[in-house]
Short mmCIF file of C-alpha atoms in Angstrom, two decimals:
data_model
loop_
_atom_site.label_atom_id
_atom_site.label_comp_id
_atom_site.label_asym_id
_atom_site.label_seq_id
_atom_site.Cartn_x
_atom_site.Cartn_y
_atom_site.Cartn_z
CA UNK A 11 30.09 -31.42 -19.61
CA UNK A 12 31.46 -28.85 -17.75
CA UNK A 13 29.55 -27.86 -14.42
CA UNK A 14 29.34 -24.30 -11.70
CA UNK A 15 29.27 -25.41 -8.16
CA UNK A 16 28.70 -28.54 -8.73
CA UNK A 17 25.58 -27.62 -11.05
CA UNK A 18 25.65 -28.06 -14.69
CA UNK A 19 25.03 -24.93 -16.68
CA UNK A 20 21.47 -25.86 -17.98
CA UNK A 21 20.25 -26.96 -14.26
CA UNK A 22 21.15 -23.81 -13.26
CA UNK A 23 19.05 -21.71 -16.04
CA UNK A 24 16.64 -24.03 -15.32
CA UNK A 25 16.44 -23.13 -11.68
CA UNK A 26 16.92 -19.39 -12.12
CA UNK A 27 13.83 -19.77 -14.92
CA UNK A 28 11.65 -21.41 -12.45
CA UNK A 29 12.20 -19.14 -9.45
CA UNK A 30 11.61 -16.44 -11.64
CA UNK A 31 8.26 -17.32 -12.82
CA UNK A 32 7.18 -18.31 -9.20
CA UNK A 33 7.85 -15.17 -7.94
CA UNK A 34 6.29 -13.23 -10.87
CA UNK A 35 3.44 -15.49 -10.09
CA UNK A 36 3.13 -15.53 -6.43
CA UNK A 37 3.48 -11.24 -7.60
CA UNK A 38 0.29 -11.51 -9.76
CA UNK A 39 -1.35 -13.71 -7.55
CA UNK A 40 -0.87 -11.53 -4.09
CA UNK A 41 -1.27 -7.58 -4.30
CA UNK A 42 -2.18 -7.05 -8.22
CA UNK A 43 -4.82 -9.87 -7.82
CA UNK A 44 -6.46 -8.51 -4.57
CA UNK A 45 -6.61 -5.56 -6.25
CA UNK A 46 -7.92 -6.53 -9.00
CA UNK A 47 -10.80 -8.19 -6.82
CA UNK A 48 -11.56 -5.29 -5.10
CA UNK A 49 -11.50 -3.14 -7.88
CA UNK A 50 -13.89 -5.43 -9.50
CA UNK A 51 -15.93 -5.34 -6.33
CA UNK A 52 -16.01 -1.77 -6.35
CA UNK A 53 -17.64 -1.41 -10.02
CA UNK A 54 -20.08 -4.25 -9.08
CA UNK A 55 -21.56 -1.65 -6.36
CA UNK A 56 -21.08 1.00 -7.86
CA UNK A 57 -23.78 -0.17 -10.72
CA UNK A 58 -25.95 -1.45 -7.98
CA UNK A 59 -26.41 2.11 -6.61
CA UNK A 60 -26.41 3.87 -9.83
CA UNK A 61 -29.42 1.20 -10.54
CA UNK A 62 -31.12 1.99 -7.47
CA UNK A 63 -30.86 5.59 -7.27
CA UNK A 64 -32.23 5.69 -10.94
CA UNK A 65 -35.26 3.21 -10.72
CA UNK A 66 -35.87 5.39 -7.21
CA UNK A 67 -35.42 9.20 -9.44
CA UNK A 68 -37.26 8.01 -12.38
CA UNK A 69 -40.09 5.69 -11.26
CA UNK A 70 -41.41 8.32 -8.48
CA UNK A 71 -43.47 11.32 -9.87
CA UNK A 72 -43.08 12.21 -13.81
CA UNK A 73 -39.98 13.12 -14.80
CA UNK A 74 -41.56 14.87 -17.42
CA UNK A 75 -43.31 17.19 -15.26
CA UNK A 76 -40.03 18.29 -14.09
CA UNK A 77 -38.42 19.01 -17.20
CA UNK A 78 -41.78 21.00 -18.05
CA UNK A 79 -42.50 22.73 -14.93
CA UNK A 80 -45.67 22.70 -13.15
CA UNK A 81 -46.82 25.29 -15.41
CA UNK A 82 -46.50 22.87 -18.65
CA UNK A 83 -49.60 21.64 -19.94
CA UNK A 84 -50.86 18.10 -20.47
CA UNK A 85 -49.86 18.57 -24.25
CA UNK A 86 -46.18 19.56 -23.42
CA UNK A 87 -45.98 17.10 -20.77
CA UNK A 88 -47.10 14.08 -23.86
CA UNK A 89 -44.36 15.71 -26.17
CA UNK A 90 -41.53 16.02 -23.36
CA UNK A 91 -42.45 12.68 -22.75
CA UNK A 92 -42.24 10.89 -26.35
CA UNK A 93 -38.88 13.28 -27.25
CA UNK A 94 -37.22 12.07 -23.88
CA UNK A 95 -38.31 8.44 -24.30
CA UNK A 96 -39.70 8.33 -20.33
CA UNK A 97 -42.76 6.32 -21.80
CA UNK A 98 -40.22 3.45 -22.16
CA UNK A 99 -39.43 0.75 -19.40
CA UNK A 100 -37.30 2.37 -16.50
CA UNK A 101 -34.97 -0.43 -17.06
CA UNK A 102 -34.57 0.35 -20.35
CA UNK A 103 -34.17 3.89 -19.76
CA UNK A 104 -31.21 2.84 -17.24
CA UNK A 105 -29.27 0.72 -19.89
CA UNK A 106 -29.50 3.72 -22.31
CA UNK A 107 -28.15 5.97 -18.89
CA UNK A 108 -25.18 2.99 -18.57
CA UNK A 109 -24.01 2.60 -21.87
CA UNK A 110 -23.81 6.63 -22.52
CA UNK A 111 -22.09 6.89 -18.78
CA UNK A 112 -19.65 4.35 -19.00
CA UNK A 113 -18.15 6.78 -21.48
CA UNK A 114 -18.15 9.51 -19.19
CA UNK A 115 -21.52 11.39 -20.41
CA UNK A 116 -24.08 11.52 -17.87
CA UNK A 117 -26.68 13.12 -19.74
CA UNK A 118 -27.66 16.41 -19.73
CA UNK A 119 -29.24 18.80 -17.01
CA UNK A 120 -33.08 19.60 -16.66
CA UNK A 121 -32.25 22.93 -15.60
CA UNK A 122 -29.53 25.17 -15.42
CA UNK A 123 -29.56 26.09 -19.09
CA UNK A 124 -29.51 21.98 -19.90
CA UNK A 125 -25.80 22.06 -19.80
CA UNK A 126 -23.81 18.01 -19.70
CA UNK A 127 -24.11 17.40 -16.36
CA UNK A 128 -20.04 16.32 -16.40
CA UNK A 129 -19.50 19.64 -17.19
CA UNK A 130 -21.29 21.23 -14.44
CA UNK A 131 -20.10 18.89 -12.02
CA UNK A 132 -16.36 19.35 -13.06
CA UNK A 133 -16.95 23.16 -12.35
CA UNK A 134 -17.91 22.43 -8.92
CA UNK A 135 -15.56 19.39 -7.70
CA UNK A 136 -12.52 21.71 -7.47
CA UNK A 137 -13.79 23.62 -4.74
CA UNK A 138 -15.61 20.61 -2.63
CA UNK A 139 -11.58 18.87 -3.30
CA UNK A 140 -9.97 21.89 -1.82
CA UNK A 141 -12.81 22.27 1.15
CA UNK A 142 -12.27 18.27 1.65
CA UNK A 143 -8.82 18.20 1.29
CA UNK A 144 -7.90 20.90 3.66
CA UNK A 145 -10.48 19.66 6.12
CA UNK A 146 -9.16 16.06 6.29
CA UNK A 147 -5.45 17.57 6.78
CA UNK A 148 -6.40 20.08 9.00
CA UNK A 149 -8.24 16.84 11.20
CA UNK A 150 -5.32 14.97 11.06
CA UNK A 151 -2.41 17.74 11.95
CA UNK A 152 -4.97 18.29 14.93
CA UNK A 153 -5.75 14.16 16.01
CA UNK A 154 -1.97 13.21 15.91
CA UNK A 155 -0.34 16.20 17.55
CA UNK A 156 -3.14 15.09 20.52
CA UNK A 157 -2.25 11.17 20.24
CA UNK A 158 1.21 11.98 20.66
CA UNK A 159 0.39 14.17 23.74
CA UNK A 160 -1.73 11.22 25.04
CA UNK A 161 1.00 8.77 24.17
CA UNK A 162 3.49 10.50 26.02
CA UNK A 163 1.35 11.19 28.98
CA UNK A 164 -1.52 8.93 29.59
CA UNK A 165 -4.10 9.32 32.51
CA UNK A 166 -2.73 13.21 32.45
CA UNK A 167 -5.13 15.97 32.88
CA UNK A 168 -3.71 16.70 29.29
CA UNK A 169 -5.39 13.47 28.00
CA UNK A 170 -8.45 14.02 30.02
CA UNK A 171 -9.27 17.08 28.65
CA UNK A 172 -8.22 16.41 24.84
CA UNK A 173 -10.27 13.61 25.06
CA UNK A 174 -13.52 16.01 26.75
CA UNK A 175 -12.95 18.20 23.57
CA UNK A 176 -12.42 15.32 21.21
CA UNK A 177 -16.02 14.38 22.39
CA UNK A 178 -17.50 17.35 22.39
CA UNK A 179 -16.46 18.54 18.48
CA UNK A 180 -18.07 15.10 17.47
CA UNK A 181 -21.46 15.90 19.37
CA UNK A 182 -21.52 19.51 17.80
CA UNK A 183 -23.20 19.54 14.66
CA UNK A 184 -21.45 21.24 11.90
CA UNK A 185 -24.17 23.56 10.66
CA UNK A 186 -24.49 25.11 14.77
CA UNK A 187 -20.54 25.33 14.57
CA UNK A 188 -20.28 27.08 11.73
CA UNK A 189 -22.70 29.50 12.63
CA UNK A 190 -21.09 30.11 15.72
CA UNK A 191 -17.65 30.59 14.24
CA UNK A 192 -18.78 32.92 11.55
CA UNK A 193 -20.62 35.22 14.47
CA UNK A 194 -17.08 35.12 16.41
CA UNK A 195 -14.47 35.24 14.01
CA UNK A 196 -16.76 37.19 11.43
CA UNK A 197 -18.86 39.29 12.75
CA UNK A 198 -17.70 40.00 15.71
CA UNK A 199 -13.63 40.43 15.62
CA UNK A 200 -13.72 40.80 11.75
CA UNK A 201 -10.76 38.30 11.14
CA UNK A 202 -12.42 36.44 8.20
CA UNK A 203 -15.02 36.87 5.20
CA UNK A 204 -19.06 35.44 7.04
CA UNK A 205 -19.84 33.84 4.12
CA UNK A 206 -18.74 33.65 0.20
CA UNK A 207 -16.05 32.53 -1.97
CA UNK A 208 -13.65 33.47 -4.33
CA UNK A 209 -11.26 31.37 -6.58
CA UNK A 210 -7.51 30.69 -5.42
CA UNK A 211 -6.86 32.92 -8.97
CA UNK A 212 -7.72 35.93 -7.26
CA UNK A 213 -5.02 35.76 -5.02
CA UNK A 214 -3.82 32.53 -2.57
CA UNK A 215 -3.75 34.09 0.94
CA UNK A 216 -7.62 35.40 -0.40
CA UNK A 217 -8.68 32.17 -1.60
CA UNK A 218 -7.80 30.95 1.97
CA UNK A 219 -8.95 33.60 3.90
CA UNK A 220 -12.47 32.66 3.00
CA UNK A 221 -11.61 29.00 3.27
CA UNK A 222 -10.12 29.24 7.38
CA UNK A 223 -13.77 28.78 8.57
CA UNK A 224 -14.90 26.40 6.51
CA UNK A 225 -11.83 24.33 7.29
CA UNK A 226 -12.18 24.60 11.05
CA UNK A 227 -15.61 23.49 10.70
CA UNK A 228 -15.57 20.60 8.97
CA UNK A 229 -12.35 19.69 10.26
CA UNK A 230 -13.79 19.56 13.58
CA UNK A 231 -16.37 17.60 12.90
CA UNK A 232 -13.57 14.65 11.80
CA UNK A 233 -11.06 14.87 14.42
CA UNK A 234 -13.33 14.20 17.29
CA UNK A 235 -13.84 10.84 16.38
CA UNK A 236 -10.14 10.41 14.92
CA UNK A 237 -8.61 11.39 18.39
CA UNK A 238 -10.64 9.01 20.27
CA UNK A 239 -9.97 6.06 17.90
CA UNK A 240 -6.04 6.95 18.11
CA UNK A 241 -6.09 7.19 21.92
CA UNK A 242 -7.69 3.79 22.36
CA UNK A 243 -5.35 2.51 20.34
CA UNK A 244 -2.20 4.08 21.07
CA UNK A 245 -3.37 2.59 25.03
CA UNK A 246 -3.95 -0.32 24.00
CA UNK A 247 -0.17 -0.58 22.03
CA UNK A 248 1.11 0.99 25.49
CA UNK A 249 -0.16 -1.77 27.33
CA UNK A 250 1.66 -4.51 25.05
CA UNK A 251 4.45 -6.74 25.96
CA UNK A 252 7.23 -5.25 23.79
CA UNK A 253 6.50 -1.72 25.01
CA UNK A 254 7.31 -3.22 28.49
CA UNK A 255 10.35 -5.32 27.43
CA UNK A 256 11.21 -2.07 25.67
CA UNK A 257 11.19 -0.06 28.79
CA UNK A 258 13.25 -3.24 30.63
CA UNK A 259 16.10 -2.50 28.30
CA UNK A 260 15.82 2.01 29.37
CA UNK A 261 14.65 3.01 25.74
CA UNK A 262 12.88 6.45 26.18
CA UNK A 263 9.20 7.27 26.35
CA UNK A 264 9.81 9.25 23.16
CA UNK A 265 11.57 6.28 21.51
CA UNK A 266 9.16 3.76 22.14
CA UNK A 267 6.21 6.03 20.78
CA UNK A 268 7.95 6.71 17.20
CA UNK A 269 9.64 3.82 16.39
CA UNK A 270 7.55 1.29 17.96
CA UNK A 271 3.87 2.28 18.74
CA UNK A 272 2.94 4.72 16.62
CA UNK A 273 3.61 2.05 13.34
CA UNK A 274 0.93 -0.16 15.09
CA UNK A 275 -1.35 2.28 16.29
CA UNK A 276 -1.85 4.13 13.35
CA UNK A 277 -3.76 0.90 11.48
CA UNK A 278 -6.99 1.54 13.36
CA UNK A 279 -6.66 5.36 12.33
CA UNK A 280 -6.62 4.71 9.05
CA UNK A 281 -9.59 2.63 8.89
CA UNK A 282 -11.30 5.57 10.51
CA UNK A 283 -10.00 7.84 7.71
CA UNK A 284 -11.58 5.49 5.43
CA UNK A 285 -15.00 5.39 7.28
CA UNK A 286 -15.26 9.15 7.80
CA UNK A 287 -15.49 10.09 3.78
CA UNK A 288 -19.23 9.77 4.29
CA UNK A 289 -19.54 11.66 7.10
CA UNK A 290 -16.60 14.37 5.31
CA UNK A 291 -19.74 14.47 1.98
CA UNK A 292 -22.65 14.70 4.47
CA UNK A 293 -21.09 17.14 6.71
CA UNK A 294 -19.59 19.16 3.54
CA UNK A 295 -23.63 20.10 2.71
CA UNK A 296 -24.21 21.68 5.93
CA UNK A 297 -20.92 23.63 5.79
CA UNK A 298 -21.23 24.96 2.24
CA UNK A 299 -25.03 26.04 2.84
CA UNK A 300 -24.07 27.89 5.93
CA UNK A 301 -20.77 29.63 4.19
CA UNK A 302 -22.52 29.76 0.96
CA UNK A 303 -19.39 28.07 -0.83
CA UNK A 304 -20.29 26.97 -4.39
CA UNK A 305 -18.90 22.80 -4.71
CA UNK A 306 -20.83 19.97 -4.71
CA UNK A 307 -22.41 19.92 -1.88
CA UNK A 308 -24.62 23.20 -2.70
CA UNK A 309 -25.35 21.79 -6.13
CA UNK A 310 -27.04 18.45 -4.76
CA UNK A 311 -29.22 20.51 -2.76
CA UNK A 312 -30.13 22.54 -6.05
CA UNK A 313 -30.56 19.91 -7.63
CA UNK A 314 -33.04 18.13 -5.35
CA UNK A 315 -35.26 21.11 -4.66
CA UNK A 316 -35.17 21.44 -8.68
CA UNK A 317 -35.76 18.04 -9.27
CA UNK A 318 -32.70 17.57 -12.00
CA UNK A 319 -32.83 14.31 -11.79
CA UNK A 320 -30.20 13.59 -14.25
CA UNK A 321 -28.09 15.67 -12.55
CA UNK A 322 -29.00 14.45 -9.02
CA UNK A 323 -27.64 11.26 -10.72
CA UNK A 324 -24.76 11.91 -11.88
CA UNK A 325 -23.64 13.44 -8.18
CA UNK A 326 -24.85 10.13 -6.51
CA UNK A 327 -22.55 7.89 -8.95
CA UNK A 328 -19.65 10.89 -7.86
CA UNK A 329 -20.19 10.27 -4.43
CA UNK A 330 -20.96 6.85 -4.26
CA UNK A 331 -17.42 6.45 -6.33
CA UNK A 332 -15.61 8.74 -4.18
CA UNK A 333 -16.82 6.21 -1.21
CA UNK A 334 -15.96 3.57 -2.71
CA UNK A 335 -12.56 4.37 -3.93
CA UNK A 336 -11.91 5.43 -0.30
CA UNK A 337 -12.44 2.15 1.31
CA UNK A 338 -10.49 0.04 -1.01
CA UNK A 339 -7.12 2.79 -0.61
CA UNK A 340 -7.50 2.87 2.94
CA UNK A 341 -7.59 -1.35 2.78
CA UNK A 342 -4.58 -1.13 0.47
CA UNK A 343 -2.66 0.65 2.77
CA UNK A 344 -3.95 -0.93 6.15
CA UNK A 345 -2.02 -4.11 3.94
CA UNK A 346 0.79 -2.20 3.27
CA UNK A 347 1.68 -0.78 6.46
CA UNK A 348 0.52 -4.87 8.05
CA UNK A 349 2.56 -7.24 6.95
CA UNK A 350 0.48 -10.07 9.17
CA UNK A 351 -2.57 -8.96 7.63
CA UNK A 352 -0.87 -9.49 3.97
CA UNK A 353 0.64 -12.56 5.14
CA UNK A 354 -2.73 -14.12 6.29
CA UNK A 355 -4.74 -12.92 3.03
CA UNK A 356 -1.86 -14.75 1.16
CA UNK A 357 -2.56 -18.09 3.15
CA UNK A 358 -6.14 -17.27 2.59
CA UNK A 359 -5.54 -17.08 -1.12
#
């Protein structure tokens, strides 16, 4: 039998076969299978709050009463009732809510012409995205252009007073803010639209003209607590040992903080990131009341003071979702960009 290095052929196959499946296994069993547990997590929670919020909605009050109005009588009230089924169990009720939502149909609305509340949702989420979106950049463009300022010169009056404004935009709240900057950049030097909106299909540098404010003001709001969290840890990654053996050997200031301590102190940020999307939904009410821009933010508040409690709902599953789905991409890459952190879940495992 003729052998390769020493090996006969079917050794060799054998060996190739066996490292193959160990890696596809050790493949499954690392990334895809923590994400698979998370994922699983996720949904898990996601039911629980969907659960909650419903027994909460629909075991408080009559829910007839607010399909009705207050001006339905005791004989409409009996027939909304029977022909909406809220004479049944709540839990009931909720299992009819889950299977018909699990398929992406979340009922339909109380009010507002008793549209599917997907669909009046979906006409709302682009604009929250766009508000969020440009918010979180904005936040971000703003917190690492200061950590690389306070990186490159700590215990400066530079980082002393970035880090006197970082604390004050997280003390201001975002409905006094944006007040303020609609009365200055408004009212007073006429740079931007007060209040309003209009959609990007009337014209991009329109779109964003009555976006700026809105922007600024929930941005700030974020990138208070984002620069402190990167300053703290961009010191503390300063302070290591292979920043000073770096320094031993002359590499620049400016070297050290890209190649070296910027990779490291940027895991902390993220997990910020990750934490603020609650604080980005909460502080998105307050800005689209005061700038009067239609996403989903105004719509919950409609939908409270109007008592669609389907519809109230379906934006707590959104958001709760959104929250969710935040946490476990901000954990993927906090992994990703920490190889110890994969390593050790791997040992774990």
């Amino acid at each position: 039998m003729s052998t390769v290095g020493g090996q006969a052929p079917e050794i060799l196959l054998e060996d190739t076969f066996l490292t193959e499946e160990m890696g596809r296994s050790a493949w499954l069993g690392g990334p895809v299978a923590r994400l698979a547990v998370r994922l699983a997590a996720g949904v898990v929670l996601l039911v629980a709050v969907s659960l909650l919020s419903f027994v909460l909605l629909y075991s408080i009050g009559n829910p007839a009463r607010a399909v009705g109005g207050e001006a339905a009588t005791n004989a409409q009230i009996e027939k909304i009732t029977e022909q909406f089924g809220f004479d049944r169990p709540v839990v009931v009720q909720y299992w009819d809510w889950l299977s018909h939502a699990v398929r992406g149909d979340f009922g339909t609305t109380f009010q507002s012409g008793q549209r599917p509340v997907t669909e009046v949702i979906m006409q709302r989420l682009p604009t929250s995205l766009a508000l969020a979106a440009g918010a979180v950049l904005l936040s971000v463009i703003v917190a690492v252009a200061c950590g690389f300022v306070i990186g490159r010169w700590p215990a400066s009056a530079a980082d002393r007073g970035i880090t006197a404004l970082a604390n004050l935009s997280a003390a201001i709240p975002p409905y006094f803010l944006g007040s303020l900057l609609a009365l200055l950049f408004a009212v007073q030097l006429g740079l931007f639209p007060p209040a309003g909106y209009v959609p990007i299909s009337d014209g991009v540098l329109r779109w964003a003209s009555f976006m700026v404010l809105p922007w600024i003001t929930l941005a700030m709001g974020l990138v208070g607590q984002q620069v402190r969290t990167l300053r703290a840890s961009l010191l503390k990654e300063l302070d290591s040992d292979y920043v000073r053996t770096a320094r031993m050997k002359g590499v620049g200031e400016g070297t050290i903080l890209r190649r070296h301590v910027a990779r490291n102190a940027v895991l902390p940020y993220l997990t910020v990131l990750g934490l603020q999307t609650p604080r980005l939904i909460t502080s998105a009410l307050f800005v689209e009341a005061v700038f009067a821009v239609p996403g989903i933010g105004s719509l919950l508040v409609v939908a409270v003071q109007e008592r669609d409690l389907p519809l109230v709902q379906g934006l707590v599953v959104m958001v709760s979702a959104a929250v969710i789905l935040a946490n476990i991409l901000v954990d993927l890459s906090y992994e990703v960009l920490n190889p110890l952190a994969r390593s050790s879940e791997e040992k774990v495992a």
